[in-house]
Amino acid sequence: MNDDMMLNEKAVAGGRSGWKQDPAGVQNNILAVAMTEFAANGLSGARIDEIAAKTHTSKRMIYYYFGDKERLYGRVLEEAYRQVRTGEEALELDHLPPVEALKRLAEFTFDHHSRHPDFIRLVMIENIHHGVYLEQSELIGLLNVGAIQKLEAICQRGRADGLFREDVSPLELHWHISASSFFNVSNRATFSRIFGSTLYTVDGQRSLRDHLVEMVVGLALKPERAKGRARGAARP
Amino acid sequence: MNDDMMLNEKAVAGGRSGWKQDPAGVQNNILAVAMTEFAANGLSGARIDEIAAKTHTSKRMIYYYFGDKERLYGRVLEEAYRQVRTGEEALELDHLPPVEALKRLAEFTFDHHSRHPDFIRLVMIENIHHGVYLEQSELIGLLNVGAIQKLEAICQRGRADGLFREDVSPLELHWHISASSFFNVSNRATFSRIFGSTLYTVDGQRSLRDHLVEMVVGLALKPERAKGRARGAARP
Amino acid sequence: MNDDMMLNEKAVAGGRSGWKQDPAGVQNNILAVAMTEFAANGLSGARIDEIAAKTHTSKRMIYYYFGDKERLYGRVLEEAYRQVRTGEEALELDHLPPVEALKRLAEFTFDHHSRHPDFIRLVMIENIHHGVYLEQSELIGLLNVGAIQKLEAICQRGRADGLFREDVSPLELHWHISASSFFNVSNRATFSRIFGSTLYTVDGQRSLRDHLVEMVVGLALKPERAKGRARGAARP
Amino acid sequence: MNDDMMLNEKAVAGGRSGWKQDPAGVQNNILAVAMTEFAANGLSGARIDEIAAKTHTSKRMIYYYFGDKERLYGRVLEEAYRQVRTGEEALELDHLPPVEALKRLAEFTFDHHSRHPDFIRLVMIENIHHGVYLEQSELIGLLNVGAIQKLEAICQRGRADGLFREDVSPLELHWHISASSFFNVSNRATFSRIFGSTLYTVDGQRSLRDHLVEMVVGLALKPERAKGRARGAARP
DNA sequence: TATGAATGAGGCTTCATTCAT
DNA sequence: AATGAATGAAGCCTCATTCAT
């Protein structure tokens, strides 16, 4: 998918040749395993022993490189944000007209979250912890400065064209897109157990995504521009 | 808010006279304390000793009445659903025209979730656990059968009036309303740390809620009915 | 089988009519259940809660009637000895010639033990506890005075007839008969898991019993009387 | 007696210098202590705290090396079988004529059991548990394949010489020898409390053993060979 | 005579972490 | 850079027993 992923694939799988004397490889291996474990079990639920066992190295190395469990978790959280944000960078929207760009961004976000459930779970876990580990990270602050820039550029163009409302901020649009995209992954277990899994079939997911796009575009556009839009021929 | 809350308040606060030989009181007291602890720390993060210490009874009674930590957590989850679902029942929408009723329901849901952060946290935690404890509960299944009925009634009336689209199901409307209402609470920590807290001010929250209502009504209505609607005079 | 058994059957099964106000019935019921539990799990392995749950009455009554776990165990041990010793009384050997009487007694003992595995298990458990509870019981002392009398009578007659050796005591004969009869039940689990269960089939058991009889008679008889005896036409 | 014993002696007593970083020593020390405790108190009666206290290491190490109480018990059982079976190997019977060899084996077994009361108690305890832990052990299966080979060899020679009966299997002979030898230790407490301890004096034990030998030889031999045999000049 | 509620002590086990080499 | 051995603290849970009615 991207080189981060490849790095982790390699780190998890391990090469035939020796792992010894490869500090970066050992650390990446630990991070990849720890990410899976923390995502699966949470901070208090994850076990250092379990992580170590699934690693190509020993428990001692975890402490050697990361200090303690909480700092390992912090590094995993950073790495997760880094992978996901990196995956977003490839998206190129400048050549599209604002409405199409917005649609494209919303769709991509919905799909991108769907493809990264472990990241979603880590963010859920971090929210359970009131975001204190995220706050301690300088890296995540840096990573996220660019997270909303695409949307700001789209809005700027949309407003310049007289199409977009002035009273709906890029931040709020981002919030609405994120809310649905995140909830779609984060609450799948409880929602589907209570209401069945029709919304989590291929058709159900497409419907949710299309309607999300429709709503977001409807929200961004000025009212007189909105009638009849965003329906029907939305996708080529 | 409702009598469950009052009951728990009493249970937490403790009565004037003897607590002995009051099984229901003891159980409610344990449940109330455990709900706070599980919501704050998760299933593995919560400590039975901590729960017991904040109780008016002893650790031993937790096991006497609830068996073990997981079953206590399961009962807490049930109780949380029960309280929230009970709090929804009071909402009376039948006298309102469909569009107003839908707006009212969306607003209420947004606010209701906002008022029950511990419930939201418990649902987050339960999703981390893949919903296995929710599945084991028969009570939650019963509680949720009515969770979507109000919306179905609204849609039925809206469609009968020729106002609502046929291709947007009540379940999907529920999903969209839930997604925003839930995310608003669940991801407040990470979102505000990354993007600032403007959306979590009073004005920011009102804006999010109003736009949610606008989007949901826009999604529900047929296109020809939608132009210019759901904006402006939405709230008295 | 005998009235003790019938009593216990009744005690375990419980009648349709009320158990209240029947102290003896309640106590017998407790004893019967406790015997099963102690035999199955040992003194430390048995659970008062478990015993109470399988009873027609409550845990409180166990303490009311028996004081504590150890005294209940003591009473169970007594009851077990009483039932088994009572079951032996019916055996009538005086009309048989000494050798036949001895054979009859050995056979009976082998079969009787086989029919009372719970008694065997309780004696095993008591031996694990170095017999301290048995020692505390006055009743068991009384019960066992008659346990060897039949054998003493047989030996007396056998010696008077000039058939039996003088240097093999009735007590030692009893010991040898008991050893095989007891071991047959007590070590069935380990023996059959190690060496297979051929000796625990119907044929295997008959063979063991017949050979036991043969050995015991061979031991009791004077050498010159023994040749060719105890083989072949042993049983009519 | 054998090096296992010596090893354990050393393990129990502790060496002069450092115990740290001696995994095998730590494990043997734990096993030796645990064997004593389990033999004395049974599986549920033994206390991990008590075992740990009598060890040169800590409770934590018990779990480090053995996992939990049941697996420790399983390992103790294996070790007990191993020690006893190892102690039997030294017995050399091939140079003796069959009858003498059989006598020698029976005597040895009687004495060997008598010298290993803890092994007997562990087997009793295991039978109380229906042999489930023995079944889980692969080692014990291996150890016991050779347990009966000496006897089979003797019988083969005895039959080849025309001395031994064909219808008494080596397995059954083993059973009879084991029954008496085992019962002699396992039921000493109850038997001596009920019938006095005359059979557990030095003379009593010799008598039991001699008579056991007599009976077993009598059982193995063909009738026409048996007259007057196995009495009198049996032992030099 | 009877019962459900309550309990203190102690049991087994697990955890993140550090030590010795 | 790396490892298996070791550990103290604390976690969850169970037990026989007693209390209040």
Short mmCIF file of C-alpha atoms in Angstrom, two decimals, chain A residues 11-13 29-30 32-34 36-37 40-41 47-58 62:
data_model
loop_
_atom_site.label_atom_id
_atom_site.label_comp_id
_atom_site.label_asym_id
_atom_site.label_seq_id
_atom_site.Cartn_x
_atom_site.Cartn_y
_atom_site.Cartn_z
CA ALA A 11 9.06 -6.15 10.21
CA VAL A 12 6.29 -8.55 11.18
CA ALA A 13 7.25 -11.29 8.80
CA ASN A 29 9.20 -5.31 14.55
CA ILE A 30 8.33 -4.46 18.13
CA ALA A 32 4.29 -3.49 14.50
CA VAL A 33 3.51 -6.26 16.96
CA ALA A 34 2.68 -3.81 19.73
CA THR A 36 -1.65 -5.05 16.78
CA GLU A 37 -1.75 -5.94 20.44
CA ALA A 40 -6.74 -5.50 19.94
CA ASN A 41 -6.66 -5.18 23.72
CA ARG A 47 0.40 -7.72 27.73
CA ILE A 48 4.09 -7.05 27.44
CA ASP A 49 4.71 -10.79 27.56
CA GLU A 50 2.33 -11.34 24.72
CA ILE A 51 3.91 -8.61 22.65
CA ALA A 52 7.38 -9.97 23.33
CA ALA A 53 6.32 -13.49 22.41
CA LYS A 54 5.06 -12.37 19.02
CA THR A 55 8.24 -10.46 18.39
CA HIS A 56 11.43 -11.73 16.87
CA THR A 57 13.25 -10.50 19.90
CA SER A 58 12.86 -10.61 23.66
CA ILE A 62 11.21 -3.72 24.53
#
